[in-house]
Amino acid sequence: KLDHKDPPDWLIFNSIRWLPLIERWHPEFPELDPAWVLAIVAQESQGFPDLIASDRVGSVGLMQIAPFEWRPSASELKNPSVNIRWGMGILNELVSRHPTDLRLVFAIYNCGEIGVEIGRCGRHGGFAYAELVLEYWVPILRGAVHQVAAGGYPELADWMQQFYPE
């Protein structure tokens, strides 16, 4: 079990404010729990849409998407809607390939299939990243989503009810 302090309120707000975009793209990716997407946003970018990583590929934006030549450009990936749609698409593909192993899904999202296979994800990547996302961020953000639903966002509350019934 991971032992971490609660994140600051600003980080939760900065991540959960992207929930309307997750709802927008969700019809294309109905198997995805919104808390999974928010958890990646929180861990990868702390909700800052124009963040560029110092990794070898220059991952970009909310969900830290690598701007490979067959994906949108780095400047396009700074657009929150584009970034979340691509991140959800990647996550959805991984869930469809590994539907019974979310830990593996998040490890691959972070480190890539080959990196996970050969164990080259570093001390904080791969399965360590997956455990942090699943055991720390997902429960925290599910709780935050409940608060949003209870806080007077009727347009999101009905949609969120399917994931988090009372």
Short mmCIF file of C-alpha atoms in Angstrom, two decimals:
data_model
loop_
_atom_site.label_atom_id
_atom_site.label_comp_id
_atom_site.label_asym_id
_atom_site.label_seq_id
_atom_site.Cartn_x
_atom_site.Cartn_y
_atom_site.Cartn_z
CA LYS A 1 0.00 0.00 0.00
CA LEU A 2 1.32 3.41 -0.95
CA ASP A 3 1.76 5.93 1.82
CA HIS A 4 1.46 9.46 0.41
CA LYS A 5 0.13 12.71 1.75
CA ASP A 6 -3.02 14.14 0.23
CA PRO A 7 -2.23 16.31 -2.78
CA PRO A 8 -2.78 20.05 -2.49
CA ASP A 9 -6.24 21.33 -3.39
CA TRP A 10 -4.86 23.35 -6.32
CA LEU A 11 -3.56 20.16 -7.95
CA ILE A 12 -6.93 18.43 -7.64
CA PHE A 13 -8.70 21.48 -9.06
CA ASN A 14 -6.11 21.87 -11.82
CA SER A 15 -6.69 18.26 -12.89
CA ILE A 16 -10.44 17.92 -12.45
CA ARG A 17 -11.17 21.12 -14.37
CA TRP A 18 -10.59 19.06 -17.53
CA LEU A 19 -13.53 16.76 -16.77
CA PRO A 20 -15.80 18.45 -19.37
CA LEU A 21 -13.30 17.49 -22.10
CA ILE A 22 -13.26 13.91 -20.86
CA GLU A 23 -17.05 13.89 -21.06
CA ARG A 24 -16.87 15.37 -24.58
CA TRP A 25 -14.67 12.56 -25.89
CA HIS A 26 -16.10 9.76 -23.77
CA PRO A 27 -18.61 8.53 -26.41
CA GLU A 28 -15.60 7.46 -28.51
CA PHE A 29 -14.07 5.63 -25.52
CA PRO A 30 -16.99 4.37 -23.40
CA GLU A 31 -14.93 1.76 -21.52
CA LEU A 32 -12.75 4.37 -19.84
CA ASP A 33 -13.41 5.41 -16.26
CA PRO A 34 -13.04 9.22 -16.12
CA ALA A 35 -10.98 8.85 -12.93
CA TRP A 36 -8.36 6.91 -14.89
CA VAL A 37 -7.97 9.78 -17.34
CA LEU A 38 -7.91 12.37 -14.56
CA ALA A 39 -5.33 10.28 -12.69
CA ILE A 40 -3.02 10.36 -15.70
CA VAL A 41 -3.53 14.12 -16.05
CA ALA A 42 -2.69 14.63 -12.37
CA GLN A 43 0.40 12.44 -12.46
CA GLU A 44 1.73 13.48 -15.85
CA SER A 45 1.17 17.24 -15.94
CA GLN A 46 -0.53 18.32 -12.72
CA GLY A 47 -3.19 19.70 -15.07
CA PHE A 48 -0.92 22.14 -16.92
CA PRO A 49 -1.80 21.90 -20.63
CA ASP A 50 1.39 23.32 -22.12
CA LEU A 51 3.88 21.24 -20.17
CA ILE A 52 6.70 19.71 -22.23
CA ALA A 53 8.60 16.86 -20.62
CA SER A 54 12.35 16.54 -20.52
CA ASP A 55 12.08 12.93 -21.72
CA ARG A 56 13.83 11.83 -24.91
CA VAL A 57 10.74 12.39 -27.09
CA GLY A 58 9.46 15.69 -25.64
CA SER A 59 6.07 14.45 -24.45
CA VAL A 60 3.50 17.22 -24.40
CA GLY A 61 0.48 18.45 -22.54
CA LEU A 62 -2.04 17.19 -20.04
CA MET A 63 -1.57 13.48 -20.70
CA GLN A 64 2.06 13.81 -21.89
CA ILE A 65 1.61 12.52 -25.43
CA ALA A 66 4.76 11.90 -27.46
CA PRO A 67 4.53 13.96 -30.68
CA PHE A 68 5.58 11.21 -33.07
CA GLU A 69 5.29 12.02 -36.78
CA TRP A 70 2.01 10.11 -37.09
CA ARG A 71 0.45 12.07 -34.20
CA PRO A 72 -0.40 15.75 -33.85
CA SER A 73 2.52 18.14 -33.54
CA ALA A 74 3.82 19.36 -30.19
CA SER A 75 1.99 22.67 -30.62
CA GLU A 76 -1.27 20.87 -31.47
CA LEU A 77 -0.85 18.61 -28.43
CA LYS A 78 -0.76 21.68 -26.18
CA ASN A 79 -4.45 22.08 -27.04
CA PRO A 80 -6.22 20.38 -24.10
CA SER A 81 -8.98 18.92 -26.27
CA VAL A 82 -6.53 17.38 -28.75
CA ASN A 83 -4.31 16.07 -25.97
CA ILE A 84 -7.10 14.48 -23.96
CA ARG A 85 -8.63 12.89 -27.06
CA TRP A 86 -5.28 11.34 -28.03
CA GLY A 87 -4.52 10.28 -24.46
CA MET A 88 -7.93 8.67 -24.12
CA GLY A 89 -7.42 6.91 -27.46
CA ILE A 90 -4.08 5.49 -26.34
CA LEU A 91 -5.50 4.44 -22.98
CA ASN A 92 -8.55 2.88 -24.65
CA GLU A 93 -6.37 0.86 -27.03
CA LEU A 94 -4.30 -0.45 -24.12
CA VAL A 95 -7.44 -1.37 -22.15
CA SER A 96 -8.80 -3.25 -25.17
CA ARG A 97 -5.52 -5.19 -25.47
CA HIS A 98 -5.22 -5.92 -21.73
CA PRO A 99 -8.78 -5.75 -20.34
CA THR A 100 -8.03 -7.75 -17.21
CA ASP A 101 -4.79 -6.05 -16.15
CA LEU A 102 -5.11 -2.32 -15.43
CA ARG A 103 -1.73 -2.32 -13.75
CA LEU A 104 -0.15 -3.42 -17.03
CA VAL A 105 -2.22 -0.87 -18.97
CA PHE A 106 -0.89 2.03 -16.90
CA ALA A 107 2.66 0.66 -16.91
CA ILE A 108 2.61 0.53 -20.72
CA TYR A 109 0.99 3.98 -20.95
CA ASN A 110 3.93 5.34 -19.01
CA CYS A 111 6.84 3.35 -20.38
CA GLY A 112 5.77 1.68 -23.60
CA GLU A 113 5.26 -1.98 -24.31
CA ILE A 114 8.92 -2.77 -24.98
CA GLY A 115 10.13 -0.78 -21.97
CA VAL A 116 7.81 -2.77 -19.69
CA GLU A 117 8.78 -6.07 -21.37
CA ILE A 118 12.50 -5.58 -20.89
CA GLY A 119 12.23 -3.80 -17.53
CA ARG A 120 13.63 -0.46 -18.64
CA CYS A 121 11.18 1.91 -17.02
CA GLY A 122 13.30 3.26 -14.20
CA ARG A 123 12.56 3.24 -10.52
CA HIS A 124 9.48 5.48 -10.82
CA GLY A 125 8.16 4.32 -14.19
CA GLY A 126 6.33 1.29 -15.47
CA PHE A 127 4.72 -0.73 -12.69
CA ALA A 128 5.74 1.78 -9.99
CA TYR A 129 3.92 4.47 -12.00
CA ALA A 130 0.91 2.16 -12.46
CA GLU A 131 0.64 1.53 -8.73
CA LEU A 132 0.84 5.24 -7.98
CA VAL A 133 -1.91 6.00 -10.51
CA LEU A 134 -4.19 3.16 -9.41
CA GLU A 135 -3.69 3.22 -5.64
CA TYR A 136 -3.22 6.93 -5.07
CA TRP A 137 -4.60 9.11 -7.87
CA VAL A 138 -7.65 7.11 -8.96
CA PRO A 139 -9.26 7.00 -5.47
CA ILE A 140 -8.49 10.67 -4.82
CA LEU A 141 -9.93 11.76 -8.14
CA ARG A 142 -13.00 9.54 -7.82
CA GLY A 143 -13.69 11.38 -4.57
CA ALA A 144 -13.19 14.71 -6.31
CA VAL A 145 -15.57 13.67 -9.10
CA HIS A 146 -18.22 12.87 -6.47
CA GLN A 147 -17.76 16.37 -5.04
CA VAL A 148 -18.14 17.91 -8.49
CA ALA A 149 -21.33 15.93 -9.09
CA ALA A 150 -22.70 17.02 -5.72
CA GLY A 151 -21.54 20.60 -6.23
CA GLY A 152 -24.13 21.69 -8.74
CA TYR A 153 -22.89 20.64 -12.16
CA PRO A 154 -26.10 19.01 -13.44
CA GLU A 155 -24.75 18.66 -16.98
CA LEU A 156 -21.89 16.49 -15.68
CA ALA A 157 -23.70 14.89 -12.73
CA ASP A 158 -26.00 12.75 -14.90
CA TRP A 159 -23.11 11.54 -17.03
CA MET A 160 -20.92 10.78 -13.99
CA GLN A 161 -23.72 8.83 -12.32
CA GLN A 162 -23.05 5.89 -14.68
CA PHE A 163 -19.53 5.54 -13.27
CA TYR A 164 -20.08 6.49 -9.66
CA PRO A 165 -23.61 5.60 -8.56
CA GLU A 166 -24.51 6.76 -5.09
#
